Coordinates of C-alpha atoms and ligand atoms in Angstrom, one line a residue:
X1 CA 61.9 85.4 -86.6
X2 CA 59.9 87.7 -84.9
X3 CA 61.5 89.4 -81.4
X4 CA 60.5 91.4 -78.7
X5 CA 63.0 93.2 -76.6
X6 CA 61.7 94.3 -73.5
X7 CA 64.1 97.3 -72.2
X8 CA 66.1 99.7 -74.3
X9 CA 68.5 100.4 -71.9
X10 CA 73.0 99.2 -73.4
X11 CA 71.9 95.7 -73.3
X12 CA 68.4 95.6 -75.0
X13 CA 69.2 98.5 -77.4
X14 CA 72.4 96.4 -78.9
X15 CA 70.6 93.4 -78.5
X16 CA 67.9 94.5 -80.5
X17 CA 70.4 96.2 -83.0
X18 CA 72.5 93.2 -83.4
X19 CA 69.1 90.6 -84.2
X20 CA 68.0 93.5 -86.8
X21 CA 71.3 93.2 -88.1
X22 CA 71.0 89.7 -88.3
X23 CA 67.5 89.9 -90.4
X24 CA 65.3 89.0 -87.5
X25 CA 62.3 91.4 -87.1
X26 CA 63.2 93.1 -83.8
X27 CA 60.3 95.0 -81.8
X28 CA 62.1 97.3 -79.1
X29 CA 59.7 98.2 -76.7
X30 CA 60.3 100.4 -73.6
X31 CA 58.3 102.7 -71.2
X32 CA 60.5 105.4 -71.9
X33 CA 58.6 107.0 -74.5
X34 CA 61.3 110.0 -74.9
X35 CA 63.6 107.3 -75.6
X36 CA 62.2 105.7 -77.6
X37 CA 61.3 108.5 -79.7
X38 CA 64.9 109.1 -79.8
X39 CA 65.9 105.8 -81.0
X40 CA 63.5 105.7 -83.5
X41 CA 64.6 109.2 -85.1
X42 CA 68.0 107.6 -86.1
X43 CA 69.3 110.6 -85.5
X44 CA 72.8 110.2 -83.9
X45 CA 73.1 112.5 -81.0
X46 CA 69.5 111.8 -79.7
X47 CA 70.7 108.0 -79.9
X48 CA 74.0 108.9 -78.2
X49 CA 71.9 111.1 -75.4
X50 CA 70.9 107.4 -74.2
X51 CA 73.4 105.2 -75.2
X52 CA 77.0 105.4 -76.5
X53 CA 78.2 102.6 -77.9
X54 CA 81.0 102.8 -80.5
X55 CA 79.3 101.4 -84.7
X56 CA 75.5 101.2 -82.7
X57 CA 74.3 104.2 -84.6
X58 CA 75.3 103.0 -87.7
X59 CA 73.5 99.6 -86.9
X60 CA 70.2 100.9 -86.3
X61 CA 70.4 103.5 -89.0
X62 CA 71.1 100.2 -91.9
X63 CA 67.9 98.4 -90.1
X64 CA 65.4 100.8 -88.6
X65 CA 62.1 100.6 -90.4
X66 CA 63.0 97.5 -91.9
X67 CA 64.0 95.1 -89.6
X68 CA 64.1 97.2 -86.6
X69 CA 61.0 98.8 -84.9
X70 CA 60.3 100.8 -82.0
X71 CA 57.3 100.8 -79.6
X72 CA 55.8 102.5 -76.7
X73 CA 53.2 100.7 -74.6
X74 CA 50.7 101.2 -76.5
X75 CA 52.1 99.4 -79.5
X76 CA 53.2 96.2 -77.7
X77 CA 49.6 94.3 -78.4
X78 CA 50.7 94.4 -82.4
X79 CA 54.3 93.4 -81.9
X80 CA 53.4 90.5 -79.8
X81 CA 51.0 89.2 -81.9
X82 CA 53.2 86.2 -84.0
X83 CA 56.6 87.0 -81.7
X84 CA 58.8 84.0 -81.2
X85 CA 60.9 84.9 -78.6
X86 CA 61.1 87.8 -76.1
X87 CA 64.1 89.1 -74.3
X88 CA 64.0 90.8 -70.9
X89 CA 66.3 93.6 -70.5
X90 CA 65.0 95.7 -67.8
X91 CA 67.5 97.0 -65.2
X92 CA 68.4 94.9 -62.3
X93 CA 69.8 97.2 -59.5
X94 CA 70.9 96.7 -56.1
X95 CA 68.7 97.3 -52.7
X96 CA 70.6 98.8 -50.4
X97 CA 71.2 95.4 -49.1
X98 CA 72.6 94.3 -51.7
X99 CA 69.8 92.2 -52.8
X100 CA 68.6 93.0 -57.0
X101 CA 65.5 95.3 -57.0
X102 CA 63.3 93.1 -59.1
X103 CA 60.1 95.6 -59.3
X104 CA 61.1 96.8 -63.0
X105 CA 61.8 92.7 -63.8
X106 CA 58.1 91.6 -62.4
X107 CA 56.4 94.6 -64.0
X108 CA 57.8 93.9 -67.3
X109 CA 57.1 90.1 -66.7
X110 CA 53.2 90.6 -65.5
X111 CA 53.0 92.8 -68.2
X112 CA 53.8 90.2 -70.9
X113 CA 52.3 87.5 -69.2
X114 CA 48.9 89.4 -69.1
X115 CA 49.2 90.1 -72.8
X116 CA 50.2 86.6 -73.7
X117 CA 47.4 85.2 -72.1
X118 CA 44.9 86.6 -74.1
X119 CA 46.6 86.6 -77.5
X120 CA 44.9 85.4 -80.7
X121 CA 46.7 82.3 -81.6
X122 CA 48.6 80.5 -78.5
X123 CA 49.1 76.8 -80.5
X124 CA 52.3 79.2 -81.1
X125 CA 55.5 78.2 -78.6
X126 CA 57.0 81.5 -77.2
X127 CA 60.1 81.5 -75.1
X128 CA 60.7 85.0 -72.7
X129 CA 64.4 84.6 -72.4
X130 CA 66.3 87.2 -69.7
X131 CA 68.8 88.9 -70.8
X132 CA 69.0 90.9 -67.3
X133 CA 71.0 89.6 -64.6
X134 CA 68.9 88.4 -62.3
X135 CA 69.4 86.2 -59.0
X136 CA 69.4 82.3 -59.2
X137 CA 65.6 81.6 -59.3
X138 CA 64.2 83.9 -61.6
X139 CA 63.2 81.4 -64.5
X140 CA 61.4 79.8 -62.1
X141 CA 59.4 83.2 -60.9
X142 CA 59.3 83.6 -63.8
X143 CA 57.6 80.6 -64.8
X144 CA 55.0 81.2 -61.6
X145 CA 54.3 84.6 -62.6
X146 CA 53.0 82.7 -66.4
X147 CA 51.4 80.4 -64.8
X148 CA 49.6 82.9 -62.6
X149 CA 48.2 84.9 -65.4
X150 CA 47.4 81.9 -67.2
X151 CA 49.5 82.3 -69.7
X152 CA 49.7 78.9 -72.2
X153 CA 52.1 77.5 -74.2
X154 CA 54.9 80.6 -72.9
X155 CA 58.3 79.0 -71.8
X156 CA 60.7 80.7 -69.5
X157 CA 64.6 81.0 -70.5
X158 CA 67.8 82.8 -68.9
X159 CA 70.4 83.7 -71.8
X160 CA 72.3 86.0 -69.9
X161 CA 74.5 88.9 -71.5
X162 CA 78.3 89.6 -71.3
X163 CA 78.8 92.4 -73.5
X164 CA 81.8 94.8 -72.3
X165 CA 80.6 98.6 -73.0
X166 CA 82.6 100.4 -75.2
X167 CA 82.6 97.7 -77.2
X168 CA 79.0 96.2 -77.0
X169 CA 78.0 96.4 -80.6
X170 CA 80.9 94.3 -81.5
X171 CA 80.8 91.5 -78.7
X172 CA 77.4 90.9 -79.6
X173 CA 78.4 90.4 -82.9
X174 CA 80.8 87.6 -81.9
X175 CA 80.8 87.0 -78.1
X176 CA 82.8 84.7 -76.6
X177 CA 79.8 82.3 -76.1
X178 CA 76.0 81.9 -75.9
X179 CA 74.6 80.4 -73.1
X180 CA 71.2 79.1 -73.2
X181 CA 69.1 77.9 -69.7
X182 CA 66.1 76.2 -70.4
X183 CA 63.7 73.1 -69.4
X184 CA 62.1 72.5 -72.6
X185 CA 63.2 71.5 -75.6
X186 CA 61.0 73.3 -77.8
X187 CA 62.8 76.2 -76.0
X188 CA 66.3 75.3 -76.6
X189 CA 65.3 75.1 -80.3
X190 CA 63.7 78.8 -80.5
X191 CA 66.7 80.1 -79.3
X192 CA 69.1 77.7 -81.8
X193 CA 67.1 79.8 -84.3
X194 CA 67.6 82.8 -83.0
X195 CA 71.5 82.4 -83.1
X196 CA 71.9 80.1 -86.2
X197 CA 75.1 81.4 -86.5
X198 CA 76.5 80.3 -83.1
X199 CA 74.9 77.3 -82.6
X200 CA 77.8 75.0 -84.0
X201 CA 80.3 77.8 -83.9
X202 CA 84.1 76.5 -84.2
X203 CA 85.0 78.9 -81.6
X204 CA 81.9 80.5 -80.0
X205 CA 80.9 78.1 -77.4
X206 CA 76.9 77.4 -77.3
X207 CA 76.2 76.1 -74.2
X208 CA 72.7 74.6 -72.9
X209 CA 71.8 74.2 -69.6
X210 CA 69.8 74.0 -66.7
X211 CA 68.1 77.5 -65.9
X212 CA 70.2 77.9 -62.8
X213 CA 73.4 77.1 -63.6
X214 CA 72.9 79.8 -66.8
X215 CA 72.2 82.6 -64.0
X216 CA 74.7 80.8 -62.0
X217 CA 77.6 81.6 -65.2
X218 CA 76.8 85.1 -65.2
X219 CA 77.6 85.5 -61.5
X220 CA 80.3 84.0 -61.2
X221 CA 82.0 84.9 -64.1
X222 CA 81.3 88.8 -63.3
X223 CA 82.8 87.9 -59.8
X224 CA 85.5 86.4 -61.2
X225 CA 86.7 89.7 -63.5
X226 CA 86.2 92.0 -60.4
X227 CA 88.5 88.9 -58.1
X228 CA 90.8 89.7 -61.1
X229 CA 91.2 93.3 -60.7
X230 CA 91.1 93.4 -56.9
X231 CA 93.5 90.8 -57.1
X232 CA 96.1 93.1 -58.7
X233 CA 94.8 96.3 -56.9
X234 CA 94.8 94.6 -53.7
X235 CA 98.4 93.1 -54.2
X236 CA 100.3 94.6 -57.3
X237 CA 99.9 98.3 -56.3
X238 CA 100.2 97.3 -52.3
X239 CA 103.6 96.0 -53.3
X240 CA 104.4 98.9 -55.7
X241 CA 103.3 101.4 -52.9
X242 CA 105.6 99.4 -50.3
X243 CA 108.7 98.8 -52.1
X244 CA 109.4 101.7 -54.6
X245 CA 111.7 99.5 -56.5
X246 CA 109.1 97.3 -58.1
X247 CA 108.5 97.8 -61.6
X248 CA 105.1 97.6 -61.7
X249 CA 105.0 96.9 -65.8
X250 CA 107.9 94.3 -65.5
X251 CA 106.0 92.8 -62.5
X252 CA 102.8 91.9 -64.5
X253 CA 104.8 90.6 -67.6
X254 CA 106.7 88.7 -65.2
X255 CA 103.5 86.8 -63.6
X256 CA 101.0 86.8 -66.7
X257 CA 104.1 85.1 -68.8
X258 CA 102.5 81.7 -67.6
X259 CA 99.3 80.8 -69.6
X260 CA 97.5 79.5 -66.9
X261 CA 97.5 83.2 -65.8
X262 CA 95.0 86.0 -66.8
X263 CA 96.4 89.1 -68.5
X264 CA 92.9 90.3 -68.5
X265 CA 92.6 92.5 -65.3
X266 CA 96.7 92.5 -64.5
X267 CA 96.5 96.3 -63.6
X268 CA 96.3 98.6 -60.9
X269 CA 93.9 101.4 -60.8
X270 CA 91.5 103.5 -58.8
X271 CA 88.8 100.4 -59.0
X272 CA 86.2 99.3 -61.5
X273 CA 83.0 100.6 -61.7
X274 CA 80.4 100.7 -64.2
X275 CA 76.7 98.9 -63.3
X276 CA 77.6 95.0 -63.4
X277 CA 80.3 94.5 -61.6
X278 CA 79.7 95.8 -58.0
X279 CA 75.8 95.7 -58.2
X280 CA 76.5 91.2 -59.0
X281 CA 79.1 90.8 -56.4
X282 CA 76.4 91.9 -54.1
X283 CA 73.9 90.5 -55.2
X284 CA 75.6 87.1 -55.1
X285 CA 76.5 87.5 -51.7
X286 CA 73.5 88.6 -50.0
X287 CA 72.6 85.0 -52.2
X288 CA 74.5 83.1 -50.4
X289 CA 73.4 85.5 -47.1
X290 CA 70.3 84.6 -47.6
X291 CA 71.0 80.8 -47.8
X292 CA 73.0 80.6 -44.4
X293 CA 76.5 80.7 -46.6
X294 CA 79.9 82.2 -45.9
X295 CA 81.1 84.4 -48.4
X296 CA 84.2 85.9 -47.3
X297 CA 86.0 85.9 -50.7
X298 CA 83.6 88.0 -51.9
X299 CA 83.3 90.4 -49.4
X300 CA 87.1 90.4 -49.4
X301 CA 86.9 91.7 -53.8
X302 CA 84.2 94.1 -53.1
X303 CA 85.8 95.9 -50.2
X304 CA 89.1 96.0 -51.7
X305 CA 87.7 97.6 -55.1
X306 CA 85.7 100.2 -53.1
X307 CA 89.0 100.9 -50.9
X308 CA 90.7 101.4 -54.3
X309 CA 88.4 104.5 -55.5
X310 CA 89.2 106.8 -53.2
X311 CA 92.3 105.9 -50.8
X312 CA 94.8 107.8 -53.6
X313 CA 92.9 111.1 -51.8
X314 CA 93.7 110.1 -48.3
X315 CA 97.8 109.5 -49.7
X316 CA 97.7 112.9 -51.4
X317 CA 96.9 114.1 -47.7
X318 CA 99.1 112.2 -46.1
X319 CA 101.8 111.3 -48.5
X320 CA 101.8 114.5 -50.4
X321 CA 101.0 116.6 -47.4
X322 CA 98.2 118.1 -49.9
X323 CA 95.5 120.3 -48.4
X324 CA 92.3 120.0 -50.4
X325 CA 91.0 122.8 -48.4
X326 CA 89.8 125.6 -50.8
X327 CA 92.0 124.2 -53.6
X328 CA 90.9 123.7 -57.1
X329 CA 91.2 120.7 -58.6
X330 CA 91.2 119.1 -62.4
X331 CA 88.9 115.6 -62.3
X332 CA 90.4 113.9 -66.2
X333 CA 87.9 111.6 -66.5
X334 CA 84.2 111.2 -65.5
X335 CA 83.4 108.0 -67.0
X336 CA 83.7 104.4 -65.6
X337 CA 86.2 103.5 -68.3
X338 CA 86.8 104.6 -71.8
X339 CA 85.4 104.3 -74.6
X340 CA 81.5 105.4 -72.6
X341 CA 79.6 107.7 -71.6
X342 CA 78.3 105.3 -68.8
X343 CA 78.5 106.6 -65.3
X344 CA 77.3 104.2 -63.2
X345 CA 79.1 103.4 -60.2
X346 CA 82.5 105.8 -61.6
X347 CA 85.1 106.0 -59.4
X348 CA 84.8 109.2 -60.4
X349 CA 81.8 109.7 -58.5
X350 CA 83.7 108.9 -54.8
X351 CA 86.3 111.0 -55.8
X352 CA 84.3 113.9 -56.4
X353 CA 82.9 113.1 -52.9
X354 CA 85.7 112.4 -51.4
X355 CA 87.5 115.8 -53.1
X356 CA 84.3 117.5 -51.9
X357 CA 84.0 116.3 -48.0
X358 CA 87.8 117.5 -48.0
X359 CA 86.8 121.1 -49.2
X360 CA 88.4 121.7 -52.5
X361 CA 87.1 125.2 -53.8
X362 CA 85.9 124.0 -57.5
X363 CA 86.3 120.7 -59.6
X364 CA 87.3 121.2 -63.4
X365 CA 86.0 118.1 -64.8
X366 CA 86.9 116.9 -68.3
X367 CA 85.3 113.7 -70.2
X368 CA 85.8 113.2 -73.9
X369 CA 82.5 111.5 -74.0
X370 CA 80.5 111.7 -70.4
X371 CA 80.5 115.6 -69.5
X372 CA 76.5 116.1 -70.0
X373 CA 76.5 112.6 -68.5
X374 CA 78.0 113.4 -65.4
X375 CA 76.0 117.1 -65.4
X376 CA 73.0 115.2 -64.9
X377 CA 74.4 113.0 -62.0
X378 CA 75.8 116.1 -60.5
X379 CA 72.5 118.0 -60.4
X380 CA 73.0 121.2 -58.1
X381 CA 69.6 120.8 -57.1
X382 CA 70.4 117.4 -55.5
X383 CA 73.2 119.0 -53.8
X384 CA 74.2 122.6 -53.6
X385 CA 78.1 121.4 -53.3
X386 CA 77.3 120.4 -57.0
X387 CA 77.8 124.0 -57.9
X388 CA 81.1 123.7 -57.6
X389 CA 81.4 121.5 -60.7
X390 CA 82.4 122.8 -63.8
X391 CA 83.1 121.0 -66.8
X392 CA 85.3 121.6 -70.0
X393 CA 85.7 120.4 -73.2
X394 CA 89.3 119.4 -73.4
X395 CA 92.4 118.5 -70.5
X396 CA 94.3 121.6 -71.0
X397 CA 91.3 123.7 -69.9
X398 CA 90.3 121.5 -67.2
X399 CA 94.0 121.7 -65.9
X400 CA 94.0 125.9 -66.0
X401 CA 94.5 127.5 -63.4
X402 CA 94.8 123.9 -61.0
X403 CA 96.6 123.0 -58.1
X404 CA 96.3 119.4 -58.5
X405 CA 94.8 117.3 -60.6
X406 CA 93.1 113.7 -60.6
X407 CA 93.1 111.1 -63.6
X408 CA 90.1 108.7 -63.1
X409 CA 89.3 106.9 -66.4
X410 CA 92.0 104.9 -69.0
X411 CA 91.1 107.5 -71.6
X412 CA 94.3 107.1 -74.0
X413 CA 94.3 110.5 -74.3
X414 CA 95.1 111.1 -71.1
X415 CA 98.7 109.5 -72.2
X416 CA 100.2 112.9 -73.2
X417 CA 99.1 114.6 -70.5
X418 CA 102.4 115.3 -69.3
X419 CA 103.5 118.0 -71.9
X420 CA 100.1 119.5 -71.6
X421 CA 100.5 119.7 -67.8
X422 CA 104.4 121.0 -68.7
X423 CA 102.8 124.0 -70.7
X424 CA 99.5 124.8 -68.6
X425 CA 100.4 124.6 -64.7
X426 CA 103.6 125.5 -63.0
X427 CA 105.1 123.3 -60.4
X428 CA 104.0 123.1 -57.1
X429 CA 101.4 120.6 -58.6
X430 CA 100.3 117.5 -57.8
X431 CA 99.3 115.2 -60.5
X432 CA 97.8 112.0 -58.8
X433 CA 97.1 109.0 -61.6
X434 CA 94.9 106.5 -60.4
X435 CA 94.9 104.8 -64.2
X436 CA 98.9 104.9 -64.1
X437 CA 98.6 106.9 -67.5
X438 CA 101.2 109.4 -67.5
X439 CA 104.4 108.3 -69.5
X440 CA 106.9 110.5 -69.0
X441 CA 107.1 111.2 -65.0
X442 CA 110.4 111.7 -64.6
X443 CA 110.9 114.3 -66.7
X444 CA 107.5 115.9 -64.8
X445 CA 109.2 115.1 -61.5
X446 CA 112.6 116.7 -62.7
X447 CA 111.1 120.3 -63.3
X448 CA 109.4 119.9 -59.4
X449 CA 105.9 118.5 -60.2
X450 CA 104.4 115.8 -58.0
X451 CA 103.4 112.7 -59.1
X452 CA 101.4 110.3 -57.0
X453 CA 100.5 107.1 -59.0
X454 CA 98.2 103.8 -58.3
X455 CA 100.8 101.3 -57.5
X456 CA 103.6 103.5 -56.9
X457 CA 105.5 105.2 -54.3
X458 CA 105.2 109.6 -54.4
X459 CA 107.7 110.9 -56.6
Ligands
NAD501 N1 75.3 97.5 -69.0 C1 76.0 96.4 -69.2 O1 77.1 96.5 -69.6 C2 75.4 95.1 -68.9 C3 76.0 93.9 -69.3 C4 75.5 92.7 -69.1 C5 74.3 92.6 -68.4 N2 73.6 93.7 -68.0 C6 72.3 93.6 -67.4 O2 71.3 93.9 -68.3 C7 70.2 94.6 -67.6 C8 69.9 95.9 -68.2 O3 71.1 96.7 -68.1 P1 71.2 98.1 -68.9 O4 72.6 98.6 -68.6 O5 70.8 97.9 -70.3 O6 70.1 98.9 -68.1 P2 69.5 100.4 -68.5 O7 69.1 101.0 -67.3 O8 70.5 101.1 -69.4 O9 68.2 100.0 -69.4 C9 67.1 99.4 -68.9 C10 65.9 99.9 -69.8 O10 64.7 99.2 -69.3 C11 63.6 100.2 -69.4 N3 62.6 99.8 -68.5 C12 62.5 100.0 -67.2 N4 61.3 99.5 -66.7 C13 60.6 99.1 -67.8 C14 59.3 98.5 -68.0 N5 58.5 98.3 -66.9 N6 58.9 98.2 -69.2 C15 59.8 98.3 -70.3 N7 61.0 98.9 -70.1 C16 61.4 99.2 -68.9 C17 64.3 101.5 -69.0 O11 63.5 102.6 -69.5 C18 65.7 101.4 -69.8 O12 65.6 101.8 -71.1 C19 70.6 94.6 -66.1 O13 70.1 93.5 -65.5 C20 72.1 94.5 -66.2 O14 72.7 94.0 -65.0 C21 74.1 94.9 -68.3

């Protein structure tokens, strides 16, 4: 089939990877025209510059040319002409009330819809399908927005995307299901083509449904994860903070031993980030805000996993007795989890504030992946505090030279830290682990270091 993604960005870049792959003929279209250039040069760190996600390289490198085509603006007129379906993957971020900045959404959309309405042939059924996450509704904007340009025989469709990054490439190889929203049943049957190979699936679930209650699965299903993880944060480290004598591992096993339990999100850390999960939570609830509904279990998960990413700062103060004041401290870990470069919404980024407002003399950052990342987010010229950033291309040189240092992201690598930190810094130090990563504490705490973990009491 023929397939226009609109919106290169993790999700239409694998997306667009993954049809290739699967012998569609993919059209990639974006504004970005430096991005696109990029992608289209196969070349693997210009690729990576944009979006690093673990076997996608190696995707577009089997299919570009062949199955797999990228274009600016000015190419979109050709790629339309015969397309089957089109996916929407423009971002979707928050307002500062929490409500989803749709400007990038409707100018994608009017920009289709004008193009569609004047194409050669429209006996032709196309379906735009969004992949974005976007509020409860938008299929039927959508639809308006068609209708408004005169655009015939164009159907509307949400199919929205769970793909974990870090591992995106796989996922959207075999995801746990496909969800389809849709009114029309030539529209259903586009996308059944699209994914021949999960409609029927023994275990990928391929579910069709109303428009709404498609956006409605994305929600709450993001909600849900993030209800996980402030479950545990809110509760599991509370306890292990209170009573020293809870063993935090044993506790988890302990409740997740019933199958009716998730395992999925049973730890304790300095929050979740990335661009999904806190942007959806508000955007559901200034949903139900705006429709006169209470939302206090919501409110309740957001505000615990924003407590999370920076109260282990205010414990080193208090706890440790730790002035940040002209100190210099090691940041491990930059991006919002492992396995990315992504930055978005890192609880790196509020502890870098937070270790900032307090007065610390330099940050030694270290990210396997996401130092030139985080060197954009960190622009001096956005803030001259900035300067006092400097990053490094391993732990042990991040750590030299330290008086305390801060683990952020689940790195593994960030497992053996405590014979690097043995060799590197001498004792006083304070090492505090929001990702409850260090193995061997007490032999840390038996030569005199400090160790301050999520979930834990101060050893
Ligand atoms: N990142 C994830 O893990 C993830 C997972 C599931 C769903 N989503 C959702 O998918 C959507 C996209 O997320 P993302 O992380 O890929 O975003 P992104 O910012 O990485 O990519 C968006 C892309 O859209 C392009 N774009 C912006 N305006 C455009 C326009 N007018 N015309 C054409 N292209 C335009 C940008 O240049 C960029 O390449 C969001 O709604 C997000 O919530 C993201």
């Amino acid at each position: 089939m023929k397939i226009v993604v609109a919106g290169t960005g993790f999700v239409g870049l694998t997306h667009a990877a993954v049809l290739a792959e699967n012998g569609h003929e993919v059209h990639a279209y974006d504004i970005d025209l430096a991005k696109i250039g990029a992608y289209a040069s196969g070349d693997r760190e210009r690729i990576e510059h944009y979006v690093n996600e673990p076997g996608l390289v190696e995707v577009i490198g089997e299919t570009l040319g062949r199955y797999l085509f990228f274009v600016g603006p000015d190419a979109v007129d050709a790629a339309l002409e015969g397309v089957e379906a089109i996916f929407m993957a423009p971002p979707t971020p928050p307002n500062l009330d929490g409500s989803t900045d749709m400007t990038a959404y409707r100018a994608v959309a009017a920009f289709l819809a004008e193009r569609l309405a004047r194409r050669a042939d429209p006996s032709q059924r196309v379906v735009i399908v969004n992949k974005s996450t976007v509020p409860i509704g938008t299929v039927r904007m959508l639809q308006g927005i068609l209708t408004e340009h005169g655009a015939a025989n164009v159907g509307a469709a949400s199919n929205p995307e769970f793909l974990p990054e870090g591992n995106a490439v796989e996922k959207s190889r075999r995801p746990d299901r496909i969800v389809v929203g849709a009114d029309d049943a030539a529209d259903f049957e586009i996308l059944r083509r699209v994914y021949p190979q999960f409609h029927h699936h023994v275990r990928i679930g391929y579910i069709e449904t109303t428009p709404e209650t498609a956006e409605a699965i994305k929600y709450v299903a993001n909600t849900l994860l993030l209800t996980y993880i402030s479950f545990w944060n809110g509760i599991g480290a509370r306890l292990g903070e209170t009573f020293g004598e809870i063993d935090m591992e044993d506790l988890k096993r302990g409740v997740t031993a019933d199958d009716r339990i998730s395992t999925w999100g049973s730890y304790v850390s300095n929050g979740a980030g990335g661009s999904c999960f806190g942007k959806d939570i508000q955007s559901l609830m200034y949903q139900f805000r705006s429709h006169g509904q209470p939302y206090h279990l919501l409110q309740a998960v957001y505000d615990i996993n924003e407590f999370q990413k920076s109260y282990l700062l205010d414990r080193a103060v208090h706890e440790a007795g730790f002035n940040f004041n002209n100190r210099s401290v090691a940041l491990l870990g930059l991006a919002f989890k492992k396995h990315t470069n992504d930055m978005r919404d890192s609880s790196a980024l509020k502890v870098v504030e937070g270790l900032l407002a307090r007065g610390v003399r330099e940050v030694r950052a270290y990210d396997p992946l996401a130092n030139a990342e985080a060197a954009r987010w960190f622009d001096p010229a956005r803030n001259h505090l900035f300067e006092r950033i400097s990053y490094w291309p391993s732990a042990v040189e991040a750590i030299q030279g330290t008086d305390a240092l801060f683990i952020s992201t689940d790195w593994e690598e960030f497992r053996g830290l405590g014979e690097v930190i043995a060799r590197t810094v001498a004792p006083p130090y304070l090492i505090v682990d929001g990702r409850r990563m260090l193995g061997d504490v007490d032999r840390l705490v038996a030569k005199g270091y400090q160790v301050l973990p999520v979930g834990g009491k101060l050893r």
